[in-house]
Structure formats: structure tokens, C-alpha cells
CSV table of C-alpha atoms in Angstrom, one decimal:
chain,number,residue,atom,x,y,z
A,291,MET,CA,-42.9,75.8,200.2
A,292,LYS,CA,-44.1,79.1,198.6
A,293,ARG,CA,-40.7,81.2,198.6
A,294,LYS,CA,-38.3,82.1,196.0
A,295,LEU,CA,-35.1,82.6,197.1
A,296,ALA,CA,-32.9,85.9,195.9
A,297,ALA,CA,-30.7,84.0,193.6
A,298,ALA,CA,-29.0,87.1,192.9
A,299,ILE,CA,-26.8,89.2,195.4
A,300,GLY,CA,-26.5,92.3,194.0
A,301,ILE,CA,-25.3,94.3,196.9
A,302,ALA,CA,-22.6,96.0,195.2
A,303,GLY,CA,-24.0,99.5,197.1
A,304,MET,CA,-23.5,98.1,200.2
A,305,MET,CA,-22.4,100.2,202.9
A,306,VAL,CA,-19.2,101.3,203.0
A,307,SER,CA,-18.7,101.1,206.1
A,308,VAL,CA,-19.6,97.6,206.7
A,309,ALA,CA,-16.5,96.7,205.2
A,310,ALA,CA,-14.4,98.5,207.3
A,311,CYS,CA,-15.5,97.8,210.5
A,312,GLY,CA,-13.9,93.9,210.7
A,313,GLY,CA,-14.9,90.8,212.0
A,314,SER,CA,-14.9,90.6,215.3
A,315,ASP,CA,-15.4,87.1,217.5
A,316,SER,CA,-18.6,86.7,218.7
A,317,GLY,CA,-16.9,86.7,221.8
A,318,SER,CA,-15.0,90.1,221.6
A,319,SER,CA,-14.9,92.8,224.4
A,320,ASP,CA,-16.5,95.3,223.2
A,321,ASN,CA,-19.1,93.8,221.3
A,322,SER,CA,-19.9,90.6,222.7
A,323,GLY,CA,-23.3,91.3,224.7
A,324,ALA,CA,-23.5,88.7,227.0
A,325,ASP,CA,-24.8,91.1,229.7
A,326,ALA,CA,-27.3,92.4,227.0
A,327,LYS,CA,-30.2,94.1,228.2
A,328,GLU,CA,-32.3,94.3,225.0
A,329,LEU,CA,-31.8,91.7,221.1
A,330,THR,CA,-33.0,92.6,217.8
A,331,VAL,CA,-33.9,89.7,216.0
A,332,TRP,CA,-35.1,90.2,211.6
A,333,LEU,CA,-36.9,87.5,210.8
A,334,THR,CA,-39.2,86.9,207.2
A,335,VAL,CA,-42.8,86.5,207.1
A,336,ASP,CA,-42.5,83.1,206.6
A,337,ALA,CA,-41.7,82.5,209.8
A,338,GLN,CA,-44.4,85.5,211.0
A,339,ASN,CA,-46.9,83.5,209.1
A,340,ASN,CA,-46.4,80.2,209.5
A,341,TRP,CA,-44.7,79.1,212.3
A,342,PRO,CA,-44.5,81.8,215.6
A,343,GLU,CA,-44.4,79.5,218.2
A,344,LEU,CA,-41.6,78.1,217.3
A,345,VAL,CA,-39.7,81.8,217.7
A,346,LYS,CA,-41.5,82.3,220.7
A,347,ALA,CA,-40.1,79.6,222.1
A,348,ALA,CA,-36.9,80.6,221.4
A,349,ASP,CA,-37.5,84.1,222.8
A,350,ALA,CA,-38.7,81.9,225.9
A,351,ALA,CA,-35.8,79.8,226.1
A,352,VAL,CA,-33.1,83.5,226.0
A,353,GLN,CA,-35.1,84.7,228.6
A,354,LYS,CA,-35.3,82.3,231.0
A,355,LYS,CA,-31.4,82.0,231.0
A,356,HIS,CA,-31.5,86.3,231.1
A,357,PRO,CA,-34.3,87.1,233.0
A,358,GLY,CA,-35.3,90.8,231.6
A,359,ILE,CA,-33.9,90.9,228.5
A,360,LYS,CA,-36.0,92.2,226.3
A,361,ILE,CA,-36.9,90.9,222.7
A,362,ASN,CA,-38.1,92.8,218.9
A,363,HIS,CA,-38.9,91.3,216.4
A,364,GLU,CA,-39.3,93.3,213.0
A,365,TYR,CA,-40.9,91.0,210.0
A,366,TYR,CA,-40.1,91.5,206.2
A,367,GLY,CA,-40.5,90.5,202.9
A,368,TRP,CA,-38.0,88.8,200.5
A,369,PRO,CA,-37.9,91.6,197.9
A,370,ASP,CA,-37.1,94.5,200.1
A,371,LYS,CA,-35.3,92.6,203.0
A,372,ASN,CA,-31.8,93.4,201.7
A,373,THR,CA,-32.3,96.8,201.1
A,374,LYS,CA,-33.2,97.7,204.4
A,375,LEU,CA,-31.1,95.8,205.7
A,376,ASP,CA,-28.3,97.5,203.5
A,377,ALA,CA,-29.6,101.0,204.9
A,378,VAL,CA,-29.2,99.8,208.7
A,379,LEU,CA,-26.1,98.4,208.5
A,380,ALA,CA,-24.6,101.6,207.8
A,381,THR,CA,-25.4,103.4,210.7
A,382,ASP,CA,-25.0,101.8,214.8
A,383,LYS,CA,-28.6,100.4,214.7
A,384,ALA,CA,-28.0,96.8,213.0
A,385,PRO,CA,-29.9,94.1,214.1
A,386,ASP,CA,-28.3,91.0,216.3
A,387,VAL,CA,-29.9,88.7,214.5
A,388,VAL,CA,-31.1,88.1,210.6
A,389,GLU,CA,-32.5,85.9,208.3
A,390,MET,CA,-31.1,85.4,204.7
A,391,GLY,CA,-31.6,83.4,201.7
A,392,ASN,CA,-28.4,80.6,201.8
A,393,THR,CA,-27.4,82.7,197.9
A,394,GLU,CA,-27.5,85.9,199.8
A,395,MET,CA,-24.6,84.9,202.3
A,396,LEU,CA,-21.3,85.3,200.6
A,397,GLY,CA,-21.5,88.5,199.4
A,398,TYR,CA,-22.4,90.2,202.9
A,399,MET,CA,-19.4,88.1,204.2
A,400,VAL,CA,-17.1,88.9,201.7
A,401,LYS,CA,-17.6,92.7,202.8
A,402,GLY,CA,-17.3,91.7,206.6
A,403,ALA,CA,-21.2,92.7,207.6
A,404,PHE,CA,-21.4,89.8,209.7
A,405,ALA,CA,-19.6,88.1,213.1
A,406,PRO,CA,-17.8,84.7,212.5
A,407,LEU,CA,-19.3,82.4,215.1
A,408,ASP,CA,-18.2,79.4,216.8
A,409,ALA,CA,-20.2,76.1,215.2
A,410,SER,CA,-19.4,74.2,217.9
A,411,LYS,CA,-21.6,76.2,220.2
A,412,PHE,CA,-24.8,75.1,217.9
A,413,THR,CA,-26.7,71.4,218.7
A,414,ASN,CA,-26.6,70.4,214.8
A,415,SER,CA,-23.6,71.7,213.3
A,416,ALA,CA,-21.5,68.6,213.2
A,417,ALA,CA,-24.2,67.7,211.0
A,418,TRP,CA,-25.3,70.0,209.0
A,419,LEU,CA,-26.2,69.6,205.6
A,420,ASP,CA,-23.2,70.0,203.6
A,421,GLY,CA,-25.0,72.9,201.1
A,422,LEU,CA,-26.4,75.0,203.7
A,423,LYS,CA,-23.1,74.3,205.5
A,424,ALA,CA,-21.3,75.6,202.1
A,425,SER,CA,-23.6,78.8,202.0
A,426,VAL,CA,-22.7,79.9,205.9
A,427,THR,CA,-18.6,78.9,205.0
A,428,TYR,CA,-16.3,81.8,204.1
A,429,ASP,CA,-12.7,81.8,204.5
A,430,GLY,CA,-12.4,78.6,206.9
A,431,LYS,CA,-14.9,80.8,209.4
A,432,THR,CA,-18.7,80.3,210.2
A,433,TYR,CA,-20.3,83.6,209.9
A,434,GLY,CA,-24.0,81.9,210.1
A,435,VAL,CA,-26.6,79.6,211.1
A,436,PRO,CA,-28.5,77.6,208.6
A,437,TYR,CA,-32.6,77.4,209.6
A,438,TYR,CA,-33.7,75.4,207.2
A,439,ALA,CA,-33.7,73.8,203.6
A,440,GLY,CA,-36.4,73.5,200.6
A,441,GLY,CA,-34.3,70.8,197.4
A,442,ARG,CA,-35.8,69.5,194.3
A,443,VAL,CA,-37.7,66.7,192.7
A,444,GLY,CA,-39.1,65.4,189.7
A,445,ASN,CA,-42.8,65.9,189.8
A,446,TRP,CA,-44.7,63.9,187.2
A,447,ARG,CA,-48.4,63.9,185.7
A,448,LYS,CA,-49.4,59.9,186.2
A,449,ASP,CA,-52.6,60.2,184.0
A,450,VAL,CA,-49.7,61.3,181.1
A,451,PHE,CA,-47.2,58.4,181.5
A,452,ALA,CA,-50.0,55.2,182.5
A,453,SER,CA,-51.1,56.2,178.6
A,454,VAL,CA,-47.8,55.0,177.5
A,455,GLY,CA,-47.5,51.7,179.9
A,456,VAL,CA,-45.4,53.7,182.6
A,457,LYS,CA,-47.0,53.4,186.2
A,458,SER,CA,-44.3,53.7,188.3
A,459,ALA,CA,-42.2,57.4,188.7
A,460,PRO,CA,-38.9,56.1,187.4
A,461,LYS,CA,-35.8,54.9,189.7
A,462,THR,CA,-33.2,55.2,187.0
A,463,TYR,CA,-32.2,57.7,184.4
A,464,ALA,CA,-32.6,55.0,181.5
A,465,GLU,CA,-36.3,54.6,182.9
A,466,LEU,CA,-37.1,58.3,183.1
A,467,THR,CA,-36.2,58.6,179.7
A,468,ALA,CA,-37.2,55.5,178.2
A,469,ALA,CA,-40.9,57.0,179.6
A,470,LEU,CA,-40.3,60.3,178.0
A,471,ASP,CA,-39.6,58.9,174.5
A,472,LYS,CA,-43.1,57.5,174.8
A,473,VAL,CA,-45.3,60.3,176.1
A,474,GLN,CA,-42.8,62.4,173.7
A,475,LYS,CA,-44.1,59.9,170.6
A,476,LYS,CA,-47.4,59.7,171.8
A,477,GLU,CA,-48.1,64.0,172.4
A,478,GLY,CA,-46.3,65.2,169.0
A,479,ASN,CA,-44.7,68.8,169.4
A,480,THR,CA,-46.6,71.2,171.4
A,481,PHE,CA,-46.2,68.9,173.7
A,482,SER,CA,-43.4,69.2,176.3
A,483,ALA,CA,-42.9,65.8,177.6
A,484,TRP,CA,-40.0,67.7,180.3
A,485,TYR,CA,-41.0,71.5,180.5
A,486,GLN,CA,-37.4,72.4,181.2
A,487,PRO,CA,-36.6,76.2,181.2
A,488,THR,CA,-33.4,76.9,178.4
A,489,ARG,CA,-32.1,79.3,181.4
A,490,ASP,CA,-32.7,76.7,184.5
A,491,TRP,CA,-29.0,77.4,185.8
A,492,TYR,CA,-30.2,75.2,189.1
A,493,ALA,CA,-31.3,72.1,186.9
A,494,ALA,CA,-28.1,72.4,184.3
A,495,MET,CA,-25.7,72.7,187.3
A,496,SER,CA,-27.4,69.2,188.8
A,497,PHE,CA,-26.6,67.7,185.5
A,498,VAL,CA,-22.7,69.1,185.7
A,499,TYR,CA,-22.4,67.8,189.4
A,500,ASP,CA,-23.9,64.9,188.0
A,501,ALA,CA,-21.5,63.9,185.8
A,502,GLY,CA,-18.4,65.2,188.2
A,503,GLY,CA,-18.1,69.2,186.9
A,504,SER,CA,-18.0,71.9,188.1
A,505,ILE,CA,-19.3,75.6,188.1
A,506,ALA,CA,-15.7,76.5,189.4
A,507,VAL,CA,-12.8,75.3,191.0
A,508,ASP,CA,-10.5,77.0,194.1
A,509,SER,CA,-7.2,76.3,194.0
A,510,GLY,CA,-4.8,77.6,197.0
A,511,GLY,CA,-7.4,80.6,196.8
A,512,THR,CA,-7.9,80.9,193.5
A,513,TRP,CA,-11.2,80.5,192.0
A,514,LYS,CA,-10.9,79.4,188.2
A,515,ALA,CA,-13.6,78.9,186.1
A,516,ASN,CA,-14.6,74.8,185.5
A,517,LEU,CA,-17.4,74.9,183.3
A,518,SER,CA,-15.4,73.4,180.1
A,519,SER,CA,-13.4,70.9,181.7
A,520,PRO,CA,-14.9,67.7,180.4
A,521,GLU,CA,-16.9,66.3,182.9
A,522,SER,CA,-18.8,69.8,182.9
A,523,LEU,CA,-19.0,69.9,179.0
A,524,LYS,CA,-20.8,66.4,179.6
A,525,GLY,CA,-23.3,67.3,181.9
A,526,LEU,CA,-24.0,70.9,179.4
A,527,THR,CA,-24.5,68.3,177.2
A,528,GLU,CA,-26.9,65.6,178.7
A,529,PHE,CA,-29.0,68.9,179.9
A,530,LYS,CA,-29.0,70.5,176.6
A,531,ASN,CA,-30.6,67.0,175.4
A,532,VAL,CA,-33.1,67.4,177.2
A,533,VAL,CA,-34.5,70.7,176.2
A,534,ASP,CA,-33.8,69.5,172.6
A,535,LYS,CA,-35.6,65.9,172.7
A,536,TYR,CA,-38.7,67.0,175.3
A,537,MET,CA,-38.7,70.9,175.9
A,538,HIS,CA,-40.7,72.3,173.1
A,539,GLY,CA,-41.5,75.5,174.9
A,540,ASP,CA,-40.0,78.7,174.6
A,541,LYS,CA,-36.7,78.1,175.2
A,542,THR,CA,-35.8,81.7,175.8
A,543,LYS,CA,-37.7,81.2,179.6
A,544,ASP,CA,-36.2,80.8,183.1
A,545,GLU,CA,-37.9,78.7,185.5
A,546,SER,CA,-39.5,81.2,187.4
A,547,ASP,CA,-43.3,80.9,186.7
A,548,ARG,CA,-42.5,77.0,185.7
A,549,TYR,CA,-45.5,75.6,187.7
A,550,ILE,CA,-48.5,78.3,185.9
A,551,VAL,CA,-47.0,76.8,182.9
A,552,TYR,CA,-47.4,73.2,184.3
A,553,GLY,CA,-51.0,74.2,185.5
A,554,GLN,CA,-52.1,74.6,181.7
A,555,GLY,CA,-51.3,70.9,181.0
A,556,LYS,CA,-49.2,71.2,178.1
A,557,SER,CA,-46.5,69.0,179.6
A,558,GLY,CA,-46.1,65.2,182.0
A,559,MET,CA,-42.7,66.2,184.0
A,560,ILE,CA,-41.2,69.0,185.7
A,561,PHE,CA,-37.6,69.1,187.9
A,562,GLY,CA,-38.4,71.8,190.5
A,563,ALA,CA,-38.9,73.3,193.7
A,564,ALA,CA,-40.2,70.0,196.1
A,565,TRP,CA,-43.2,73.2,196.1
A,566,GLU,CA,-44.0,73.2,192.3
A,567,GLY,CA,-46.2,70.5,191.3
A,568,ALA,CA,-48.9,71.1,194.7
A,569,THR,CA,-48.7,75.0,193.5
A,570,SER,CA,-49.4,74.0,190.2
A,571,ALA,CA,-52.1,71.6,191.4
A,572,ASP,CA,-53.8,74.2,193.4
A,573,PRO,CA,-57.6,75.5,191.0
A,574,LYS,CA,-56.3,78.7,190.2
A,575,ASN,CA,-52.7,77.7,188.2
A,576,ASP,CA,-54.5,74.5,187.0
A,577,LYS,CA,-56.3,74.7,183.7
A,578,THR,CA,-56.9,71.1,183.0
A,579,GLY,CA,-58.7,70.5,185.8
A,580,LYS,CA,-56.7,66.9,186.6
A,581,LEU,CA,-53.6,67.8,188.4
A,582,LYS,CA,-55.2,67.3,191.6
A,583,ASP,CA,-54.7,63.5,193.5
A,584,ASN,CA,-52.4,63.6,189.7
A,585,LEU,CA,-49.1,64.9,190.5
A,586,GLU,CA,-46.4,62.8,192.5
A,587,ASN,CA,-43.1,64.2,193.7
A,588,PHE,CA,-40.0,61.4,192.8
A,589,VAL,CA,-36.5,61.6,193.5
A,590,MET,CA,-34.9,62.7,190.5
A,591,PRO,CA,-32.1,59.8,189.3
A,592,GLY,CA,-29.2,60.8,187.5
A,593,PRO,CA,-27.4,60.5,184.4
A,594,SER,CA,-24.1,59.3,186.4
A,595,GLY,CA,-26.3,56.3,188.1
A,596,LYS,CA,-26.7,57.9,190.9
A,597,ASN,CA,-29.7,60.3,192.8
A,598,MET,CA,-29.2,63.8,190.4
A,599,PRO,CA,-27.3,65.9,193.2
A,600,VAL,CA,-29.8,68.7,193.6
A,601,PHE,CA,-29.6,73.1,195.0
A,602,LEU,CA,-30.3,72.9,198.4
A,603,GLY,CA,-32.6,77.0,198.6
A,604,GLY,CA,-33.5,77.8,201.9
A,605,SER,CA,-32.9,80.1,204.8
A,606,ASP,CA,-29.7,81.1,207.2
A,607,LEU,CA,-29.3,83.3,210.5
A,608,ALA,CA,-26.6,84.9,210.3
A,609,VAL,CA,-25.0,87.8,213.4
A,610,PRO,CA,-24.2,91.4,212.0
A,611,VAL,CA,-21.1,92.6,213.3
A,612,LYS,CA,-21.8,96.0,214.2
A,613,SER,CA,-24.7,94.1,216.2
A,614,LYS,CA,-23.8,94.9,220.5
A,615,ALA,CA,-25.1,91.9,221.6
A,616,GLN,CA,-23.3,89.1,219.7
A,617,ALA,CA,-23.2,86.4,222.6
A,618,VAL,CA,-27.1,86.5,223.0
A,619,ALA,CA,-27.9,86.9,219.7
A,620,ALA,CA,-25.5,83.4,218.8
A,621,GLU,CA,-28.0,82.1,222.3
A,622,TRP,CA,-31.0,83.0,220.4
A,623,ILE,CA,-30.2,81.5,217.1
A,624,ASN,CA,-29.2,77.7,218.6
A,625,ALA,CA,-32.9,78.1,220.5
A,626,PHE,CA,-34.4,78.6,217.9
A,627,THR,CA,-32.1,76.0,215.2
A,628,GLY,CA,-32.1,73.5,217.8
A,629,PRO,CA,-33.7,70.2,217.8
A,630,SER,CA,-37.0,71.3,219.1
A,631,GLY,CA,-36.9,74.2,216.2
A,632,GLN,CA,-36.0,71.9,213.9
A,633,LYS,CA,-39.0,69.6,214.9
A,634,GLY,CA,-41.6,72.2,214.5
A,635,LEU,CA,-40.2,73.7,211.4
A,636,MET,CA,-40.3,69.6,209.8
A,637,ALA,CA,-44.0,69.6,210.9
A,638,LYS,CA,-44.2,72.3,208.5
A,639,GLY,CA,-43.4,71.0,205.4
A,640,ASN,CA,-39.6,72.0,206.1
A,641,LEU,CA,-36.4,70.1,205.3
A,642,PRO,CA,-34.2,70.5,208.9
A,643,ASN,CA,-30.5,71.9,208.7
A,644,ASN,CA,-28.6,68.5,209.7
A,645,LYS,CA,-28.7,65.4,208.1
A,646,THR,CA,-29.5,63.3,211.8
A,647,ASP,CA,-32.9,65.0,211.5
A,648,LEU,CA,-33.2,64.1,207.8
A,649,ALA,CA,-32.7,60.3,208.0
A,650,THR,CA,-35.9,60.1,209.7
A,651,LEU,CA,-37.8,62.5,207.5
A,652,LYS,CA,-36.4,59.2,204.6
A,653,LYS,CA,-38.5,57.1,206.9
A,654,ASP,CA,-42.0,58.4,206.5
A,655,PRO,CA,-43.5,58.2,203.0
A,656,ALA,CA,-44.8,61.6,202.8
A,657,THR,CA,-41.4,62.8,203.6
A,658,ALA,CA,-38.9,60.8,201.9
A,659,VAL,CA,-38.7,62.1,198.8
A,660,PRO,CA,-37.9,65.5,199.0
A,661,ALA,CA,-35.7,64.0,202.0
A,662,THR,CA,-33.9,61.5,200.4
A,663,ALA,CA,-33.6,63.6,197.1
A,664,ALA,CA,-31.4,66.6,199.5
A,665,GLU,CA,-28.9,63.9,200.7
A,666,SER,CA,-27.0,65.0,197.1
A,667,ASN,CA,-26.6,68.3,197.1
A,668,TRP,CA,-24.5,71.0,195.6
A,669,PHE,CA,-23.6,74.9,196.2
A,670,VAL,CA,-22.5,77.9,194.5
A,671,PRO,CA,-18.8,78.5,194.4
A,672,MET,CA,-17.7,80.3,197.6
A,673,ALA,CA,-15.9,82.6,195.9
A,674,PRO,CA,-15.5,86.4,196.2
A,675,GLY,CA,-16.6,87.4,193.5
A,676,TRP,CA,-19.6,85.1,192.7
A,677,GLY,CA,-22.1,87.5,193.3
A,678,GLN,CA,-20.9,89.6,190.3
A,679,VAL,CA,-21.4,86.4,188.4
A,680,GLU,CA,-24.8,85.8,189.4
A,681,LYS,CA,-25.8,89.8,188.8
A,682,ALA,CA,-24.3,88.9,185.1
A,683,GLN,CA,-26.4,86.2,184.4
A,684,VAL,CA,-23.7,84.1,183.5
A,685,LEU,CA,-24.9,80.7,183.6
A,686,GLN,CA,-28.8,81.6,182.2
A,687,ASN,CA,-26.9,83.5,178.9
A,688,MET,CA,-24.5,80.6,178.5
A,689,LEU,CA,-27.5,78.0,178.7
A,690,GLN,CA,-30.1,80.1,176.3
A,691,ASN,CA,-27.2,80.1,173.8
A,692,ILE,CA,-27.0,76.6,174.6
A,693,GLY,CA,-30.7,75.7,174.1
A,694,THR,CA,-31.6,78.1,171.8
A,695,GLY,CA,-28.4,76.6,169.4
A,696,LYS,CA,-26.6,80.0,169.0
A,697,GLN,CA,-23.8,78.9,170.3
A,698,SER,CA,-22.3,74.8,170.8
A,699,VAL,CA,-21.8,73.5,175.1
A,700,GLU,CA,-18.0,73.8,173.8
A,701,ALA,CA,-18.3,77.2,172.9
A,702,ALA,CA,-20.5,78.7,175.4
A,703,ALA,CA,-18.8,76.9,178.5
A,704,LYS,CA,-15.8,78.8,176.6
A,705,ALA,CA,-17.2,82.1,176.4
A,706,ALA,CA,-19.4,81.7,180.1
A,707,ASP,CA,-15.3,80.4,181.3
A,708,ALA,CA,-14.2,83.8,180.7
A,709,ALA,CA,-16.7,85.3,181.8
A,710,ILE,CA,-17.0,84.1,185.0
A,711,ASP,CA,-12.5,84.5,185.3
A,712,LYS,CA,-12.8,87.4,185.1
A,713,VAL,CA,-14.8,88.7,188.3
A,714,ILE,CA,-14.9,85.2,190.3
A,715,ASN,CA,-11.8,86.5,192.8
A,716,THR,CA,-12.7,90.2,192.9
A,717,LYS,CA,-14.2,91.4,196.4
């Protein structure tokens, strides 16, 4: 779906008082709020605009158990949500439930802003998708509940590949590169057989994880950057090969306008969020007039011979540690993210938060590709200083240096590791 997750946490100036208020369990005597008379839920406008009936159903379930409780809803856009949240968390008027982008969770968990939750009390917790589970887990505790997900897939122009005799989506990486070679040869160097923005670290790290590498590793509670490992270097080298051979656009760009560039008709495929292809084919973005019914998503094959592991974007729901209704807040979250809620979210085109429901989507041809792609996934290091790594754009700068030839893969990875190691263990 068309929403862009905030990739950088950027909450260095977050409320000082939150860090001091600690992390009392949601069942503690002072903030449990089991008999709360009022509940305040903050969600983004996605819920307000796209599935308000699911919000009402969760309200009804809680009100049935707690007759007379008043449930307030506030809706925010992604750009301004965290500014408002940071301000209110410094007061005694914190909301009881708040929606977070999954990449936003870590900085707040590190600062002690959210109450720990008992994962066993949430219906699908044993089957949460690995990447989503990681996003709500810090220091061995659970601080949120996955809400829904959005995956990444390959998307190709069937007409472009058919012009070189390729009529079905590639199943292996060898098939993919062979097809890309044919397209690139036919179209020439003003055309990107694969439009792959150099600074797109989500795609690049998929190559790293596919090769058995990682951004960083946890050794006894201390994180160490790992981009210079042989496995990570193998993944980065293959990413560079893709950029060198098939990407003939601006090699200093990120992925933010990829769907717009794709719609201009100068590229044959992309690897991005599942909604990007369809958005490129929207008449206001399709400058060719040929993309409608001509684009197809496919599960991205990895060089390893397995499906490419993908970053799962998505939303989580958390209970601020200052909430005075933590127990009821947890009940509302369970009602909202439980089986009926997941069914409703899937009907709206989202991926569910758990493997059980994901398996049902694999059986439907309309949803099989994103569901299958999401099975193999990765997430960022859940290290206390990860927010500082993102804020400094260490990975993006490394990739730009690699893609433009400013540095070798080895030198760029070594420099990135040094930059990561300086901050990754710092709260």
C-alpha cells in the first residue's frame, strides 16, 4: 500500500522524563488500569481512511467487557506523529495505545517509553513473523504487538522482457540475470534493465543477508558491525554488480521516487515495496500509457538459490509506560490485531502479522507473491544505538560510494563498520 515508513528514528531530543520513568509491567498496581473508565488510542490516518470498521469492532469488544468505558481516537499523519508523541510523553497525558512504524520502535524502547507486555496474552504471538517480532523485542522483553506488514517484491514489464523472448517471470537468479542481460543488450545504455537506486539500503541489505552476512552481530550483549565479513562483502559485491550492469540512472539517488521513475518507461524492472508497481501504472505516473495490465509482481530470487530475504515494513502497536490504563490498552490491541482484525486487514491488501494467516494468502493467486516473498525476511539490528546509525545514513553513504566507484566494496564496508561501531552500543 502507498505509505512510506519513517526510516530514521531521530528522537535524540525525546522527552527526558520518559527515560526516568522506567518500564513498569502492564500489570503493575499503579498503572494497570484494569478498571479504567477511559481509553485513548492513537492511530495513523491509514486506519481512519481504510479500515474504520476494524477500529469499531475492537472498540465494541472492549466495551462489551468493560461496560461504560469511553474510547477516544486520535489520528495522525506519519510526518507529524512522532513530534506530537514526543511532546505528550513528557506530560502526564500520554495515550494508552499508539501506532508506530516498526523502524520507529527501537529508539522508544531504548528510552523506556513503552511498557513491557506479556506476549502470551496476544492471540497470534507464537506465530508472529520473525521480522515483525524483532521490531517489538528489546533486551529480551516485548514492548509492542505487530499490527500488519508490507513486503518487497520484484516487478517487471512483461512487454519489455517478451521482446527478448522471456515470457514468464524468473524463478531463479540465473534466469533473472540472463533475461536482464538480453534486455540491456537490446535497449542500450540509456535504459535500465533493472532500475536499482544505489542508496536503497533495504535492497542492498537483502543481498547481504541472502549471502549469509548481516549489518551487525550481537555477541553477549555487545553489538559489532559485520559489513566487512566475507559473507557481507559477497552480498555487497553482487549488489554492486547489479548497479554496474543494469542501473543506468543517477547513482546518487535513493528509492523515494522509484515508482515515479519506473513510470517514465526507461526501465524494465524494480525490486521494491509491493505497491510500487501498481502506483507506477497509475495514469498520473505512467508516462508511457503502456503499464496498465503490463506489470507483474514476482518473488525475488536470491543469488543463494533461495528466495531473497526481504525487509518487512509495517506498523506495531505499543502501550506508553505512562498510560494509566495499560491492562485495558492491551485488551484493545489484542481485539484489534486478533484473528478477525487480521482477516479484515488482509482483505484490504495488507500482509498479516503472523505466519498462520500468511500461509492462507499463499494459496490465493492474487496474494501468493507478496505472501511467499514475506516468508523470508530480515530486520535491523535491535541495538541501542541503531537510531544513530540510521540518522547518520551510514548505509546509504556506503552504498553511494560503492555504486559511484568512489570507494571499493571492501574500503566502503570497512569505513561503514567503523562508523557503526562508534555508536551502535550507545543509548
